[in-house]
Short mmCIF file of C-alpha atoms (C1' of nucleotides) in Angstrom, two decimals:
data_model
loop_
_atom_site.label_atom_id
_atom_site.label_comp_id
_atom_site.label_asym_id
_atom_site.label_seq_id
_atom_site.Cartn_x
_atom_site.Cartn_y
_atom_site.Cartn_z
CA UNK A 141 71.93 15.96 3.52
CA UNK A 142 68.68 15.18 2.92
CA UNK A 143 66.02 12.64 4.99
CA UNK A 144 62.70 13.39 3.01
CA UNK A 145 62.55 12.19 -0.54
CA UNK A 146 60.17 15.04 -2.52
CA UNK A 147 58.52 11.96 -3.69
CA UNK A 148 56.12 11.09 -0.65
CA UNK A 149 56.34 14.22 0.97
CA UNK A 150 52.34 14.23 1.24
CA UNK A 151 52.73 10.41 2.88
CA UNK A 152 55.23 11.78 5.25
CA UNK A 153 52.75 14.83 6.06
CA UNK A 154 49.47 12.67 7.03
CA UNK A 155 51.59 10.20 8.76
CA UNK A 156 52.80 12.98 10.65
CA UNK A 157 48.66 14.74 11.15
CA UNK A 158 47.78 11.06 11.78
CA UNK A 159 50.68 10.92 15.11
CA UNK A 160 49.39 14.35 16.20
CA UNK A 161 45.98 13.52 15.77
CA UNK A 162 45.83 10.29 17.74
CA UNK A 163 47.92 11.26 20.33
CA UNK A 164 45.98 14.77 20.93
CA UNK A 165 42.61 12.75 20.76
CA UNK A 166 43.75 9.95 23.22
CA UNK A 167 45.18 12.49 25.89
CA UNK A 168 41.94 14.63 25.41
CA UNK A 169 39.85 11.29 26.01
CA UNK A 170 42.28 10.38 28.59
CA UNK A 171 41.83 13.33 30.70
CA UNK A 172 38.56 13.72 30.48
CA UNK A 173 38.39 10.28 32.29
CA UNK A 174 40.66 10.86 35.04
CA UNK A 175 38.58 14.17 35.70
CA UNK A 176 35.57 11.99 36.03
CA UNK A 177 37.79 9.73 38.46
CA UNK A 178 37.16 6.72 35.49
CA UNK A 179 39.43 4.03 34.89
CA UNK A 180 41.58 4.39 31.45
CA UNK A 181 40.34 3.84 27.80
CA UNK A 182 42.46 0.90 28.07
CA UNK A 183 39.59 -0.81 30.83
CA UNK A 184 36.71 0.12 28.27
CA UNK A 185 38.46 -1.44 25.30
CA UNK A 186 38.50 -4.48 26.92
CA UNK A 187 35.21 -4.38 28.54
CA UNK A 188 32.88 -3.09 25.18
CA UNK A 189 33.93 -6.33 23.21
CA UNK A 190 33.10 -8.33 25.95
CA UNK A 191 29.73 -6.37 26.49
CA UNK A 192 28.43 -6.58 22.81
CA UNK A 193 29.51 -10.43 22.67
CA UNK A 194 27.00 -12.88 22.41
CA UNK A 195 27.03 -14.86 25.89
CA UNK A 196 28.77 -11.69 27.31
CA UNK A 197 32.16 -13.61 26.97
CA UNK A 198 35.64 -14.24 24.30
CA UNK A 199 38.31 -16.77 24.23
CA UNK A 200 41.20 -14.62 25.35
CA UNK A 201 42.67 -15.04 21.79
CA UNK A 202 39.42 -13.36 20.37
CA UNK A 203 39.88 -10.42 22.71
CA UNK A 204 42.79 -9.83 22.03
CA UNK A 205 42.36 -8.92 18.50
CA UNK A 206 39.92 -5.83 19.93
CA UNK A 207 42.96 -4.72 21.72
CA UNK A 208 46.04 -2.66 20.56
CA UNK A 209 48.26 -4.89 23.07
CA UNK A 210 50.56 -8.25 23.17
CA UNK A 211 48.68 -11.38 24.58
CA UNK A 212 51.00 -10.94 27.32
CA UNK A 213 49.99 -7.13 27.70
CA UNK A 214 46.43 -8.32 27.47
CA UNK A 215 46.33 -11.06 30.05
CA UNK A 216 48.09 -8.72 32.86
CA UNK A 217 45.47 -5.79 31.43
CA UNK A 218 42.70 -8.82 32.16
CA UNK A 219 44.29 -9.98 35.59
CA UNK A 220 44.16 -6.20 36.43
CA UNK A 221 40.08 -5.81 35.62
CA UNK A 222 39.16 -9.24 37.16
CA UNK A 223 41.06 -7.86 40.58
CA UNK A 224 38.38 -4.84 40.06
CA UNK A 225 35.60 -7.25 40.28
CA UNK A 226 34.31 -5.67 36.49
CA UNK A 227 35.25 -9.18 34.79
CA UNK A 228 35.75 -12.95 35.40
CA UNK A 229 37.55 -15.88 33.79
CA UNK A 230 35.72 -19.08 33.01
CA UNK A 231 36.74 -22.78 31.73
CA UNK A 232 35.98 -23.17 27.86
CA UNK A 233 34.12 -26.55 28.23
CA UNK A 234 34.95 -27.69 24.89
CA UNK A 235 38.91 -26.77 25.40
CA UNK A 236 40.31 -27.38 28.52
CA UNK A 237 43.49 -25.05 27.44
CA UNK A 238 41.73 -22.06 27.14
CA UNK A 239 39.65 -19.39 29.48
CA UNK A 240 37.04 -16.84 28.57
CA UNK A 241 36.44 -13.80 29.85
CA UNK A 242 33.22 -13.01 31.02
CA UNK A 243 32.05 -9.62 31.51
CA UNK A 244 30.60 -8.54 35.04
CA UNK A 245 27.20 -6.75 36.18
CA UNK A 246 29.51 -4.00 37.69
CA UNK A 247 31.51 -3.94 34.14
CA UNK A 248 28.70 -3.24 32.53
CA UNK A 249 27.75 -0.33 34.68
CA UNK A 250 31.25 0.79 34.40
CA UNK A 251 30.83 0.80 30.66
CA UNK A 252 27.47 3.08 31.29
CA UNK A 253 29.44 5.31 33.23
CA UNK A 254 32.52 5.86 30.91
CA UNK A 255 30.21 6.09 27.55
CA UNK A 256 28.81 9.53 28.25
CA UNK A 257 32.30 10.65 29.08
CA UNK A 258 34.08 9.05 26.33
CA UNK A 259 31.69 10.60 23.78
CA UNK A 260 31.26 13.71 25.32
CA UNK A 261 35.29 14.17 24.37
CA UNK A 262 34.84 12.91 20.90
CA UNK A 263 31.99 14.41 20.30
CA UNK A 264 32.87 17.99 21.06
CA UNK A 265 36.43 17.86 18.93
CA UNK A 266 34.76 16.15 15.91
CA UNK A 267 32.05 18.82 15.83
CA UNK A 268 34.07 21.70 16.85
CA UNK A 269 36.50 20.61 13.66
CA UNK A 270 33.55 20.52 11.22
CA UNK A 271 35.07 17.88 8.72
CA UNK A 272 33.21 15.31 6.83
CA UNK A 273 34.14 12.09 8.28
CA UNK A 274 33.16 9.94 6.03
CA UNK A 275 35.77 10.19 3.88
CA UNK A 276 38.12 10.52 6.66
CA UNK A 277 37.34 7.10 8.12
CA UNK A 278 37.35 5.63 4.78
CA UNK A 279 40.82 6.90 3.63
CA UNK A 280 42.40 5.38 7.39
CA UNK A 281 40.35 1.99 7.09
CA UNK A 282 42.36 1.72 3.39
CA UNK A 283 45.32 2.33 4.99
CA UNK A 284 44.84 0.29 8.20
CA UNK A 285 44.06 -2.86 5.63
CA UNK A 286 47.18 -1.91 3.45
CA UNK A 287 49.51 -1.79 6.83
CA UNK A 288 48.22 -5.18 8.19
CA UNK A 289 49.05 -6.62 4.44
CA UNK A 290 51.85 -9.44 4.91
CA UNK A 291 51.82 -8.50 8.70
CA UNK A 292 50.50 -11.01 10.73
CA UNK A 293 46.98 -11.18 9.34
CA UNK B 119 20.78 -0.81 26.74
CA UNK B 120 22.71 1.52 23.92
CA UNK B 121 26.35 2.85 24.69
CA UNK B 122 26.26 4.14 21.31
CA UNK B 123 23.98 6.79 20.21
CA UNK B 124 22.91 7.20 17.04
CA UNK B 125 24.04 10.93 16.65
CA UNK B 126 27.96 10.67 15.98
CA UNK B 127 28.11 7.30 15.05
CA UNK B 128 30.28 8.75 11.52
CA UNK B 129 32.80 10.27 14.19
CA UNK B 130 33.18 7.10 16.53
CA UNK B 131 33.59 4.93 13.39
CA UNK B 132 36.54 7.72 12.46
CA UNK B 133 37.79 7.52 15.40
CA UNK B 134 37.95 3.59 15.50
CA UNK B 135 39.44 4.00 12.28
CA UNK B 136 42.38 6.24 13.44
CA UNK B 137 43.08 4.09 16.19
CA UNK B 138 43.42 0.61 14.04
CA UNK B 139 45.28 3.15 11.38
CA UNK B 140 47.87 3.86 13.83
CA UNK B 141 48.19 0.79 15.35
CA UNK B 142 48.72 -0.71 12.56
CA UNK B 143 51.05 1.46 10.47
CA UNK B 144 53.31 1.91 13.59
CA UNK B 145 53.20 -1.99 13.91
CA UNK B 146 54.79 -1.78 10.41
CA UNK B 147 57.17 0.67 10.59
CA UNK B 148 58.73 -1.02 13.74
CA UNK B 149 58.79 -4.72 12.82
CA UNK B 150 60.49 -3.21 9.28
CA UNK B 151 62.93 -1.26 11.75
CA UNK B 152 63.64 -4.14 14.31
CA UNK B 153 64.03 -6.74 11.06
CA UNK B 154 67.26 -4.17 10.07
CA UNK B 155 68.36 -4.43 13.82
CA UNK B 156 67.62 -0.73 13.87
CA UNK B 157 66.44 1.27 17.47
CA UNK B 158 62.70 2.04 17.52
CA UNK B 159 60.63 5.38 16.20
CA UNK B 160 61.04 7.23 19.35
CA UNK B 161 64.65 7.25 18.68
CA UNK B 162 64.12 8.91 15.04
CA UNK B 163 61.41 11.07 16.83
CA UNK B 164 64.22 12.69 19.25
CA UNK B 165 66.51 12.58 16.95
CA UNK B 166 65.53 14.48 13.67
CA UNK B 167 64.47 17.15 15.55
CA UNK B 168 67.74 17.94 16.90
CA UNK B 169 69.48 17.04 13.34
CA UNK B 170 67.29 19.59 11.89
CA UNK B 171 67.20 22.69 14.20
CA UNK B 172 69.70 25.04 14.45
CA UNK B 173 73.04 24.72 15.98
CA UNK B 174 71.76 20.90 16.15
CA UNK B 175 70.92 20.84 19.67
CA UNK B 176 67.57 21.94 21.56
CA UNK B 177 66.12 22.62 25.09
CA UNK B 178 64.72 19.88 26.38
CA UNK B 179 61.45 21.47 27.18
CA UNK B 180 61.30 21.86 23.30
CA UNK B 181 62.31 18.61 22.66
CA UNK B 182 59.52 17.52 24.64
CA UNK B 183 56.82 18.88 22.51
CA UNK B 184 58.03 17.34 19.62
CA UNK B 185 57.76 13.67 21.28
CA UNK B 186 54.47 11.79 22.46
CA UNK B 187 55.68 11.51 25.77
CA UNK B 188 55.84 13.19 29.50
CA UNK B 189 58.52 15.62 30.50
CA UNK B 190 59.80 12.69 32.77
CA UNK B 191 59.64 10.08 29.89
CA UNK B 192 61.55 12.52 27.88
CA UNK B 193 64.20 12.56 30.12
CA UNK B 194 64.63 8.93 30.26
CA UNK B 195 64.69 8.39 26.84
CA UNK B 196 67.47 11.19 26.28
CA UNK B 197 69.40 8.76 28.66
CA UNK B 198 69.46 5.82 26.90
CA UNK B 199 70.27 7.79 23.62
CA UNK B 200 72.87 9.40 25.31
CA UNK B 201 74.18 6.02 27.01
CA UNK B 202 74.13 4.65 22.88
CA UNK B 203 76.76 7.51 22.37
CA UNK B 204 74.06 9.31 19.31
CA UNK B 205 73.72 12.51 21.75
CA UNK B 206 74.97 14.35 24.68
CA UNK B 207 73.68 17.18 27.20
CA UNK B 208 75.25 20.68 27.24
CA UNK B 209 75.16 23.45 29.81
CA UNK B 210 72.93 26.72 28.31
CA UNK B 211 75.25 29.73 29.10
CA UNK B 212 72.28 31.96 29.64
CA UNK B 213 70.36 29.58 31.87
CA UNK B 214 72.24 27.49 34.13
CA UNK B 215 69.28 25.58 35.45
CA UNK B 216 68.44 23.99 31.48
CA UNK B 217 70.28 21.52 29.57
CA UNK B 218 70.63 21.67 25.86
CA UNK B 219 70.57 18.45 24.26
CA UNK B 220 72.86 18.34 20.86
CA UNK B 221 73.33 15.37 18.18
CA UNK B 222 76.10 13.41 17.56
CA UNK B 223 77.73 12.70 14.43
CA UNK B 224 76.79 8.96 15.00
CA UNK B 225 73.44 10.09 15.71
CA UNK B 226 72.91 11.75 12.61
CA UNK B 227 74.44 8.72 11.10
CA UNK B 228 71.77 6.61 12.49
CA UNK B 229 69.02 8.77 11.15
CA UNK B 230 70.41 8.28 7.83
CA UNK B 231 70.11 4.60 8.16
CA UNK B 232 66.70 4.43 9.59
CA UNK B 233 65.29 6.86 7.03
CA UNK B 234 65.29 4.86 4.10
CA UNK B 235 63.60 2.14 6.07
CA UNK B 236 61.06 4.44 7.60
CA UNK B 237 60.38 5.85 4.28
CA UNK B 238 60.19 2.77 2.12
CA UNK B 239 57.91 1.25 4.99
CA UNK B 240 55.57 4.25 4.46
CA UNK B 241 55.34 5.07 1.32
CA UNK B 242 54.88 1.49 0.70
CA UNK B 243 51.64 1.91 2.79
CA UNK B 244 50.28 4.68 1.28
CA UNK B 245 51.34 4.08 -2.34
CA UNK B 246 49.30 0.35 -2.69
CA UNK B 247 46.37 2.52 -0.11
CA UNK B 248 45.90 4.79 -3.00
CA UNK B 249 44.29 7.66 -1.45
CA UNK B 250 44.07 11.39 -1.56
CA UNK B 251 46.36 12.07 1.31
CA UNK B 252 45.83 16.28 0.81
CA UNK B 253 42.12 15.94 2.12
CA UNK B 254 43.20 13.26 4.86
CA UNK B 255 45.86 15.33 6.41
CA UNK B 256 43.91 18.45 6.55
CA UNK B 257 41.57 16.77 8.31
CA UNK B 258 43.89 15.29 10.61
CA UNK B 259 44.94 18.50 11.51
CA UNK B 260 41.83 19.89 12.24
CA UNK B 261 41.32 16.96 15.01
CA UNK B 262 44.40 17.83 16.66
CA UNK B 263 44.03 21.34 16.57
CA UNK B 264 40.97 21.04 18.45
CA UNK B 265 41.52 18.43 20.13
CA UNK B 266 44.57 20.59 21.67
CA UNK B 267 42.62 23.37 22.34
CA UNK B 268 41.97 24.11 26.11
CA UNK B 269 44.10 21.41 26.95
CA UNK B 270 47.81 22.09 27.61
CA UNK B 271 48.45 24.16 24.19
"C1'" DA C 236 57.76 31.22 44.61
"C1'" DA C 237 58.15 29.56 39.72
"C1'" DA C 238 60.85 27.40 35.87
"C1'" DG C 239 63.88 23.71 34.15
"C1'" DA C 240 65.27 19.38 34.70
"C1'" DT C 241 66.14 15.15 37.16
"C1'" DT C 242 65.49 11.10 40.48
"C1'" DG C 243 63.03 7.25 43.28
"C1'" DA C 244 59.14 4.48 43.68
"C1'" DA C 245 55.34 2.40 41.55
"C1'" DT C 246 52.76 1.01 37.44
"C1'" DT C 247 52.47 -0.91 33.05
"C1'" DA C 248 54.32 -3.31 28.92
"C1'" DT C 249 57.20 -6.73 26.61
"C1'" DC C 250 60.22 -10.91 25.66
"C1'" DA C 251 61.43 -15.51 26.41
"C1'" DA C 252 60.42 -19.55 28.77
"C1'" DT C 253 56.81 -22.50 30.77
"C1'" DC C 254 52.76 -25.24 31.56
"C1'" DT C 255 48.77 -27.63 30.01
"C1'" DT C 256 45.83 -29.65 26.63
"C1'" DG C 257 44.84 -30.91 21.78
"C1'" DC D 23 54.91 -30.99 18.18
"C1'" DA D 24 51.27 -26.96 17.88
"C1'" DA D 25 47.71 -24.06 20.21
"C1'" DG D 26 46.05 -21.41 24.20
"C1'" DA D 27 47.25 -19.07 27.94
"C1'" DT D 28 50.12 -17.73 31.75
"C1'" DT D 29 54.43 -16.50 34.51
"C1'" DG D 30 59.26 -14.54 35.64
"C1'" DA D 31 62.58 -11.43 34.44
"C1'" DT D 32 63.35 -7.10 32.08
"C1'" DA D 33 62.49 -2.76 30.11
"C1'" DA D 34 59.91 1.30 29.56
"C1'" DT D 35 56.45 4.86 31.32
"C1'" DT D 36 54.53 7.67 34.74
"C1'" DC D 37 53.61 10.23 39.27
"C1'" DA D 38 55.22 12.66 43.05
"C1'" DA D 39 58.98 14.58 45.29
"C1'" DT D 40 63.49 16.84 44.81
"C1'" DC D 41 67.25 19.89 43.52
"C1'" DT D 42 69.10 23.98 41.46
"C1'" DT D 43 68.66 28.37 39.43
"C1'" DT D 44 65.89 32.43 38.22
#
DNA sequence: AAAGATTGAATTATCAATCTTG
DNA sequence: CAAGATTGATAATTCAATCTTT
């Protein structure tokens, strides 16, 4: 009985690098956080977006597109940070449905903290593995596009 | 005020790339899954490993490493398999404290249903991608070999 | 005491239903 | 009714503590 076609074997082997990869990287990044007694990559996803946008803030739905979460995972994430003080929500005056979130002067020192860290982590793999990246990030942006193809756009 | 130094900017765009690569190929795989009212890829993931190895059953502490998941997570997830009927747990002879955890014959059945799914969801990916996936998984690898190292090996 | 595995309590994530405004 | 966002109930994940065997 067989499971894996000899036709995509090499898909099935770089889908499998790809798992190890990300999940080796993210507990790597992960730990080196805790170590430092920072909050997860989770809080900084949420926080750079808002950082880098223009007016410091983004409609909840814009957020959410930074973030690999449900709306639903995103607002508790976002209830979560705003308890920490690190980001508030505002009235849209245009809409009265929606909220932004606006990032706080103690989020943005947060960010300053965790960025060191963060890179520190990537950094030292990426250079320690020698590999030219540019191809690398080009081959997983192709197949990022091809995945979100007839997906929800 | 820069977060983002100029010096590994090629491995933080890699990175970001890896991240929205897995996101959204595992995005794809499930929703194809789920739309066959078939169980999610951590079932496959704990599954194929003990269809494959021999004697079709394995300790769960080597379970674990094949699964992105904590010892204790694990163990949950081998309930709810086992509660589904597709596995059970078996006393080791030689070491009364482990458990050996051994496929079912309707587990193995499963596998052969979510397979073709799986596969057709990938290669489908990776086929209309059109890359050079020899290059991309060695360097997939690499990351995760060094991103393991001095971790937990 | 350490290894292998499990459990209880707490945290986090998700689905369906809801509320408000456009 | 659709869009934007939130809430309640539910499910899954994790941490610390536990139990048994080596």
């Amino acid at each position: 009985m067989r499971y894996i076609p000899p036709v995509d074997e090499h898909a099935l082997g770089a889908w499998r690098a790809l798992l190890n990869a990300h999940a080796a990287l993210t507990a790597r990044i992960e730990r080196a956080l805790a170590d430092e007694g920072l909050p997860p990559l989770g809080w900084y996803d949420v926080l750079w977006p808002l950082h880098r946008a223009p007016g410091k803030r983004l409609r909840m739905n814009a957020l959410a597109e930074e973030v690999t979460l449900s709306r639903t995972g995103l607002v508790r994430l976002v209830d979560r940070i705003e308890r920490a003080g690190l980001l508030r929500r505002e009235p849209v005056p245009e809409d009265r449905r929606g909220a932004y979130v606006a990032i706080e002067p103690a989020g943005s020192e947060l960010l300053r903290q965790m960025w060191p860290v963060y890179e520190r982590a990537l950094d030292l793999v990426f250079t320690q593995a020698a590999i030219d990246t540019r191809p690398l990030r080009a081959s997983l942006q192709r197949l990022a596009e091809q995945a979100n193809l007839g997906y929800n756009v």
